[in-house]
Tab-separated table of C-alpha atoms and ligand atoms in Angstrom:
chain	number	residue	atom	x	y	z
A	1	UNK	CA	66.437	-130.191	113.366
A	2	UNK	CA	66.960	-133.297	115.431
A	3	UNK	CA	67.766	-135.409	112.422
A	4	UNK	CA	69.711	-132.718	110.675
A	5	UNK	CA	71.894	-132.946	114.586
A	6	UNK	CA	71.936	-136.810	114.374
A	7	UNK	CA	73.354	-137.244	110.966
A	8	UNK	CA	75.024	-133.968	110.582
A	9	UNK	CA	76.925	-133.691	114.039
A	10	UNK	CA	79.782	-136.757	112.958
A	11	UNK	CA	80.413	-135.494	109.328
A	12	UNK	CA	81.334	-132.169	111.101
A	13	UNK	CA	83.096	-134.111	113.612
A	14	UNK	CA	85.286	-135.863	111.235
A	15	UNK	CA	85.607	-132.364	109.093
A	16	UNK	CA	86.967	-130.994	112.716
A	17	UNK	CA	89.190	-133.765	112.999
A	18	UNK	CA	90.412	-133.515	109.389
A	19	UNK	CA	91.252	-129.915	109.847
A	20	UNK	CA	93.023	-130.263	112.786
A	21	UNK	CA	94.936	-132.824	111.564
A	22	UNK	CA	96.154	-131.078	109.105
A	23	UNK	CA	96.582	-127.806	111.028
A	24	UNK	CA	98.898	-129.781	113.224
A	25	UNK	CA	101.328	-131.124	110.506
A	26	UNK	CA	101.677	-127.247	109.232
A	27	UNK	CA	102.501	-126.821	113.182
A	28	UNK	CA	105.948	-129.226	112.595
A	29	UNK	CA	106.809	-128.162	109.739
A	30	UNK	CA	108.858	-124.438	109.414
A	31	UNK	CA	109.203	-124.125	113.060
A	32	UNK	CA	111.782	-122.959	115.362
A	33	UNK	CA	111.855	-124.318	119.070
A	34	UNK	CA	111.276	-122.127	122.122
A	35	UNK	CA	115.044	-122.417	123.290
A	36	UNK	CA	117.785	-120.229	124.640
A	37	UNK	CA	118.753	-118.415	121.433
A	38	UNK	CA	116.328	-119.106	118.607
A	39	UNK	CA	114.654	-116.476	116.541
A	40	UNK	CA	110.651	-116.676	116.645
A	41	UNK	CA	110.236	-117.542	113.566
A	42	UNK	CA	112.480	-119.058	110.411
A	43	UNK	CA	113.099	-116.277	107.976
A	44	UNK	CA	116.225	-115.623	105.608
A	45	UNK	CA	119.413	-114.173	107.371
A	46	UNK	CA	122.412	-113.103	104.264
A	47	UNK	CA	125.262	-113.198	106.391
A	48	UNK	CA	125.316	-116.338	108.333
A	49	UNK	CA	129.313	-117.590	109.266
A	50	UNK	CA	130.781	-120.083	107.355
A	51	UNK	CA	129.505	-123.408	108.502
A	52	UNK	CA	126.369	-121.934	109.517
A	53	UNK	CA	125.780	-120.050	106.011
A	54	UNK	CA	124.168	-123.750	104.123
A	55	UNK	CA	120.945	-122.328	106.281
A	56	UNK	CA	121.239	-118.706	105.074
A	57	UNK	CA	117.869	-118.709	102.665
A	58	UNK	CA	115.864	-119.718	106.031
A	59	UNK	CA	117.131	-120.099	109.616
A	60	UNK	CA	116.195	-119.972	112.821
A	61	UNK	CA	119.575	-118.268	114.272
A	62	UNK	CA	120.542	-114.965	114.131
A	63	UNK	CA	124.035	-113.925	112.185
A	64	UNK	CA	125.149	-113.262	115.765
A	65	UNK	CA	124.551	-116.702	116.744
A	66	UNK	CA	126.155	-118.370	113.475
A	67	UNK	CA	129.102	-116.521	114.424
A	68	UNK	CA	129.523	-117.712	118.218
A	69	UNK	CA	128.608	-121.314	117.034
A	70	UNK	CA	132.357	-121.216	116.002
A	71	UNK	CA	134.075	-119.692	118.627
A	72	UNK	CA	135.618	-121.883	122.204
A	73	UNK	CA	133.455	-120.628	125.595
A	74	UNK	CA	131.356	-118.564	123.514
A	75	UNK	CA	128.478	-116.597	124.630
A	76	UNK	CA	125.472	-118.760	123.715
A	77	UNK	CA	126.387	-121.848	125.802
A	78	UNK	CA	130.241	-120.864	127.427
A	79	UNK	CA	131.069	-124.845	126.479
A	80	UNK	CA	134.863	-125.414	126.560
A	81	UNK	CA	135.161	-128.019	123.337
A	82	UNK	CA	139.019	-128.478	125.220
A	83	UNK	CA	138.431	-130.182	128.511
A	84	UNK	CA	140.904	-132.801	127.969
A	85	UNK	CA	142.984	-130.570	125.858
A	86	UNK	CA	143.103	-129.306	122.608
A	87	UNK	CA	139.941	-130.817	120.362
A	88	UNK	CA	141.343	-131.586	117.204
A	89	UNK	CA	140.307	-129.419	114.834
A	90	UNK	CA	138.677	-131.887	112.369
A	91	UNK	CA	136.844	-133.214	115.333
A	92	UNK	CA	135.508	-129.643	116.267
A	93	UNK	CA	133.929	-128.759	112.788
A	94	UNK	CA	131.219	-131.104	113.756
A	95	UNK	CA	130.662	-130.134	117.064
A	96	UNK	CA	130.367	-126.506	114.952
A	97	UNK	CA	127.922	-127.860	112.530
A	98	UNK	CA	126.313	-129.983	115.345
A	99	UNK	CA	125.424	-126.147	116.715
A	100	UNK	CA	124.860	-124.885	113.441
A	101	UNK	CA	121.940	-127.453	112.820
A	102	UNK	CA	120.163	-126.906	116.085
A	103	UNK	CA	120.154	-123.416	116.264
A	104	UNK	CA	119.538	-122.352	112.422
A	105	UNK	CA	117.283	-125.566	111.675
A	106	UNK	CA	113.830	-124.745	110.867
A	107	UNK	CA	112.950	-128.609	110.157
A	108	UNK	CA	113.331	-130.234	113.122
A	109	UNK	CA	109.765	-129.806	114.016
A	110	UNK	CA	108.906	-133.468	114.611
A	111	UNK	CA	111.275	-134.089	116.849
A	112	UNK	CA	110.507	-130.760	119.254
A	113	UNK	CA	109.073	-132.140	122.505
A	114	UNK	CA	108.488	-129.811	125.393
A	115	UNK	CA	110.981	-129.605	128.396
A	116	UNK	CA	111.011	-128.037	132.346
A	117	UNK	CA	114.511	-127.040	132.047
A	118	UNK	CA	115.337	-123.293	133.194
A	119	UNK	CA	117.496	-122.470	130.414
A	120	UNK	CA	114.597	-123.769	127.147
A	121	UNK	CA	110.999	-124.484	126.767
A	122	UNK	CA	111.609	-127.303	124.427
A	123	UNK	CA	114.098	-129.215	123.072
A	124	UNK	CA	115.052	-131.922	120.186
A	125	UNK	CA	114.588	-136.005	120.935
A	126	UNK	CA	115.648	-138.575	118.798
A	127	UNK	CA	116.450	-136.352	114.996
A	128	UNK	CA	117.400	-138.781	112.865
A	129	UNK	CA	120.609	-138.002	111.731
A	130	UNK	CA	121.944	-139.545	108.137
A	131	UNK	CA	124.453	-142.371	109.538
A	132	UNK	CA	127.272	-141.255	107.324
A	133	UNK	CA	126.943	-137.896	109.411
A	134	UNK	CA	127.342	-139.843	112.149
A	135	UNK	CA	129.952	-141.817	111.350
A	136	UNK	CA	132.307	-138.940	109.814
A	137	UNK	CA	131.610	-137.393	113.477
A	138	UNK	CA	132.581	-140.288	115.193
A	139	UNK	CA	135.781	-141.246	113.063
A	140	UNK	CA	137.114	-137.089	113.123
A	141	UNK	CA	136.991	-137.266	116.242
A	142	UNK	CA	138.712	-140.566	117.807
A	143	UNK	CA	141.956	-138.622	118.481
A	144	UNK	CA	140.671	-136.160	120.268
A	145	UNK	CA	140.211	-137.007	124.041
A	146	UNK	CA	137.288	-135.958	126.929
A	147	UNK	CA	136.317	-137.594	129.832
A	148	UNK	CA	132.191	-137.875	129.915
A	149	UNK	CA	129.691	-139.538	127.648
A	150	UNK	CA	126.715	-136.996	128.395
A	151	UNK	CA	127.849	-133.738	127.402
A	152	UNK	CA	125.125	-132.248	129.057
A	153	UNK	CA	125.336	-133.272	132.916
A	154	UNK	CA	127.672	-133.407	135.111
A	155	UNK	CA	130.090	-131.046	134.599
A	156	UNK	CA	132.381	-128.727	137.215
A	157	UNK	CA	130.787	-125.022	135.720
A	158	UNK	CA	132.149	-123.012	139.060
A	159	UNK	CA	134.809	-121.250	136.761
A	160	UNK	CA	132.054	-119.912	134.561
A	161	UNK	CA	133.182	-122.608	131.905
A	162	UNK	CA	132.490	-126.775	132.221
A	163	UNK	CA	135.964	-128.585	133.063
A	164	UNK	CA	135.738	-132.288	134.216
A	165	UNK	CA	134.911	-133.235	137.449
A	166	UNK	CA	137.305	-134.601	139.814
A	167	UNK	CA	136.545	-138.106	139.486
A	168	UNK	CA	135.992	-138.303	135.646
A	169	UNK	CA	139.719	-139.146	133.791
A	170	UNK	CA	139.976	-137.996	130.083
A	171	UNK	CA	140.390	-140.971	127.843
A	172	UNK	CA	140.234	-141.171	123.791
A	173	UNK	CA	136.289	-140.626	122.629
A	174	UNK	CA	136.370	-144.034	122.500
A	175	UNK	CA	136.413	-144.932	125.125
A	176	UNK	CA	133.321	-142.839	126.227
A	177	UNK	CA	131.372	-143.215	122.576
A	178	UNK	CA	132.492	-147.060	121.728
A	179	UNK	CA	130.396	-146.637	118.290
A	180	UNK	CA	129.134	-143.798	115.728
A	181	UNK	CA	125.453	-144.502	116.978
A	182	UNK	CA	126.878	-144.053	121.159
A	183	UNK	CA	128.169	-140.761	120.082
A	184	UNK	CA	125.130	-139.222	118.448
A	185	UNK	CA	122.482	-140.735	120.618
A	186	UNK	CA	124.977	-140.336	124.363
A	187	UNK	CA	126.486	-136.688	123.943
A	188	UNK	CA	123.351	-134.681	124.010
A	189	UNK	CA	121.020	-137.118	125.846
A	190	UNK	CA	119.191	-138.382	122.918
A	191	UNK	CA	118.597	-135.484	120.654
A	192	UNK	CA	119.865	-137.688	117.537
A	193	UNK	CA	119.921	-140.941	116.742
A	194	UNK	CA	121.851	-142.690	114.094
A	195	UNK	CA	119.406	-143.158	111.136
A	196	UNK	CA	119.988	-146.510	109.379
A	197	UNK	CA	119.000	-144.183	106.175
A	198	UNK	CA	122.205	-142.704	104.098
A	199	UNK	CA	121.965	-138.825	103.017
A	200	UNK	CA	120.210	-138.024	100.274
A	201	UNK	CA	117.670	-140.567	100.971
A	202	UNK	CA	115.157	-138.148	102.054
A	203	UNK	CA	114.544	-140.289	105.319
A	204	UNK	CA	117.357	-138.596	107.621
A	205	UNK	CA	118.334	-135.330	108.388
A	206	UNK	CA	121.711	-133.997	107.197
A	207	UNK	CA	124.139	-132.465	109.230
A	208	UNK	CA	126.022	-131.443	106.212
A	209	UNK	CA	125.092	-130.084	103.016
A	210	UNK	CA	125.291	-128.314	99.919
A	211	UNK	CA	123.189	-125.036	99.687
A	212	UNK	CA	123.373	-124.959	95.670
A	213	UNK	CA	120.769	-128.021	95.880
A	214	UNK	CA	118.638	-126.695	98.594
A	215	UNK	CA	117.797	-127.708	102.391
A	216	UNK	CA	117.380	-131.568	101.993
A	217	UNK	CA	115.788	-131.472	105.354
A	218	UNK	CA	113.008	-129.888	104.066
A	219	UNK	CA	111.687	-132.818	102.714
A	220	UNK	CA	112.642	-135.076	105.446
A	221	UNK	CA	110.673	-133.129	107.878
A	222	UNK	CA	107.655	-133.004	105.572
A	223	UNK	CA	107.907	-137.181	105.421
A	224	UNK	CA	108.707	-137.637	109.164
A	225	UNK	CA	105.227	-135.130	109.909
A	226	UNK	CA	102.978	-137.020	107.694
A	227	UNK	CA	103.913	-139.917	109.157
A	228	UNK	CA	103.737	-138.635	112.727
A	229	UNK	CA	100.547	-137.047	112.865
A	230	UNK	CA	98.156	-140.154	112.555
A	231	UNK	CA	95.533	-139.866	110.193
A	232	UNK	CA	97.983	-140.967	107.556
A	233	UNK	CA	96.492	-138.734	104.953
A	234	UNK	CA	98.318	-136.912	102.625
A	235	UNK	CA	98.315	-133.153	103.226
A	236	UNK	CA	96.637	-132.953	99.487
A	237	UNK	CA	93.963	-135.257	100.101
A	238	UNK	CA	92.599	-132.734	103.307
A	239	UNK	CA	91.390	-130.118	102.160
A	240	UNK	CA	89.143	-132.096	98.841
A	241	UNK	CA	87.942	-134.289	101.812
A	242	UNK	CA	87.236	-131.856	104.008
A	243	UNK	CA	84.891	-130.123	101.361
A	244	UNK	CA	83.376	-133.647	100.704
A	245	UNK	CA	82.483	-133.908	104.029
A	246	UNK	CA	81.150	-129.949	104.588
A	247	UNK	CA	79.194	-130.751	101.301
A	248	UNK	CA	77.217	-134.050	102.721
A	249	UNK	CA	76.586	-132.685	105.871
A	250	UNK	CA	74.528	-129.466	103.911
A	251	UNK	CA	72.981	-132.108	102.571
A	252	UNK	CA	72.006	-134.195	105.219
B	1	NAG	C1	126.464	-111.520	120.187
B	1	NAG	O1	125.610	-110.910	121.132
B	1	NAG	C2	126.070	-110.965	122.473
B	1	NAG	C3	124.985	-110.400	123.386
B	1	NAG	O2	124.480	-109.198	122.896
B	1	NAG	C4	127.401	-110.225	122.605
B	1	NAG	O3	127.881	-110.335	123.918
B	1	NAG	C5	128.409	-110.866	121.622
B	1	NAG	O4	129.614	-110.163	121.643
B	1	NAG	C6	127.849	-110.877	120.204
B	1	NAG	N1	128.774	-111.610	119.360
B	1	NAG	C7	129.198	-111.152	118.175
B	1	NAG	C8	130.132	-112.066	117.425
B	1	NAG	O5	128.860	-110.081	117.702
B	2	NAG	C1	135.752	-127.511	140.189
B	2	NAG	O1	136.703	-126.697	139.570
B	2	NAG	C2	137.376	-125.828	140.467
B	2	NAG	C3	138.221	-124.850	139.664
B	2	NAG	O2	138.964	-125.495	138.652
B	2	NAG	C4	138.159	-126.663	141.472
B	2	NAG	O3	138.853	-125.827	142.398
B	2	NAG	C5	137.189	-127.576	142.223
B	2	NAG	O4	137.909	-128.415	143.102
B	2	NAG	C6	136.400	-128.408	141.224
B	2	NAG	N1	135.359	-129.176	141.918
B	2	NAG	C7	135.025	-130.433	141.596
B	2	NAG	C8	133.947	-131.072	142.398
B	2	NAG	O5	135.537	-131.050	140.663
């Protein structure tokens, strides 16, 4: 019995570990965070709006939620896209499929990260977004004006909608987001981050894209979780191994 402990006890050790492993890969991947408006669970949803419809076959939002993702001061955050005037509105459609991606995206997994903020549980840090996405969002949107780089702080929000504070001036984005990679990393406090990877790579997640291919981010997520959860196995070698293992330690 002693012997059987001795030599048995690390194979089922490392079987544990295996397992786990692999249990916590599944855990990124098909998710949706624990935010303000995101369904429990990823499932299809026919009649997402417009920009929001790419994520239609499996999405975290609800069709309510695709639909206020396009409207100004709308009920799931009341931001006011206009603070320095009108946005233009080739500017806007990314701020649109900006929302669209975070609320309908159920591959964003490895980048969820737990938060103590009263309005979500968790939140996104550091999604690598494909740089063209990035830089189509930065160029739309150079003749459009506001008057902060971090869209989250900061803001006057006593009439019920955020309108720059007193001492912030609106200037051309800019001025505020110098580069493509200030504006996606700055405006959200680091949820994205340029990706030095192009789209369809399968290294960076899209902002954009065509439904009649499928979700590219699906595989992105799957490559970014394999290569965040350690063991460096792939997911197919796991479960073989794990057998392996169960097998010698019967043995032993
Ligand atoms: C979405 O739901 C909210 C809360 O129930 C409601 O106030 C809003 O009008 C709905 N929006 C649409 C477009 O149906
Ligand atoms: C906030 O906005 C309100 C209403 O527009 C204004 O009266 C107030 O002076 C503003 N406060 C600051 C600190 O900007």
């Amino acid at each position: 019995m002693a012997r059987l402990l001795r030599t048995g006890l690390p194979f089922l050790l490392v079987w544990v570990a295996v397992v786990w492993a692999s249990h916590v890969r599944t855990n990124l991947l098909n998710v949706c965070m624990d935010a303000k408006h995101h369904k429990e669970k990823p499932g299809p949803e026919d009649k997402l709006h417009e920009q929001c419809s790419p994520w239609k076959d499996n999405a975290c939002c609800s069709v309510n939620t695709s639909q206020e993702a396009h409207k100004d001061i709308s009920y799931l955050y009341k931001f006011n896209w206009d603070h320095c005037g009108k946005m233009a509105p080739e500017c806007k459609k990314h701020f649109i499929q900006d929302t669209c991606l975070y609320e309908c995206s159920p591959n964003l997994g490895p980048w969820i990260h737990k938060v103590d903020q009263s309005w979500r549980q968790e939140r996104i840090l550091n999604v690598p977004l494909c740089k063209e996405d990035c830089q189509n969002w930065w160029k739309d949107c150079r003749t459009s004006y506001t008057c902060k780089s971090n869209w989250h702080k900061g803001w006057n929000w006593s009439s019920g909608y955020n309108q720059c504070p007193k001492e912030a001036t609106c200037h051309p984005f800019e001025f505020f987001f110098p580069t493509p990679a200030a504006l996606c990393s700055n405006v959200w406090s680091d949820s994205y981050i340029i990706s030095k990877y192009s789209r369809g790579s399968g290294r960076c997640i899209q902002m954009w894209f065509d439904p009649a291919y499928g979700n590219p981010n699906e595989k992105v997520a799957r490559f970014y979780a394999e290569a965040m959860s350690g063991t460096g196995l792939p997911r197919a070698w796991s479960f073989p191994l794990s057998l392996v293992l169960v097998l010698l330690c019967l043995l032993c």
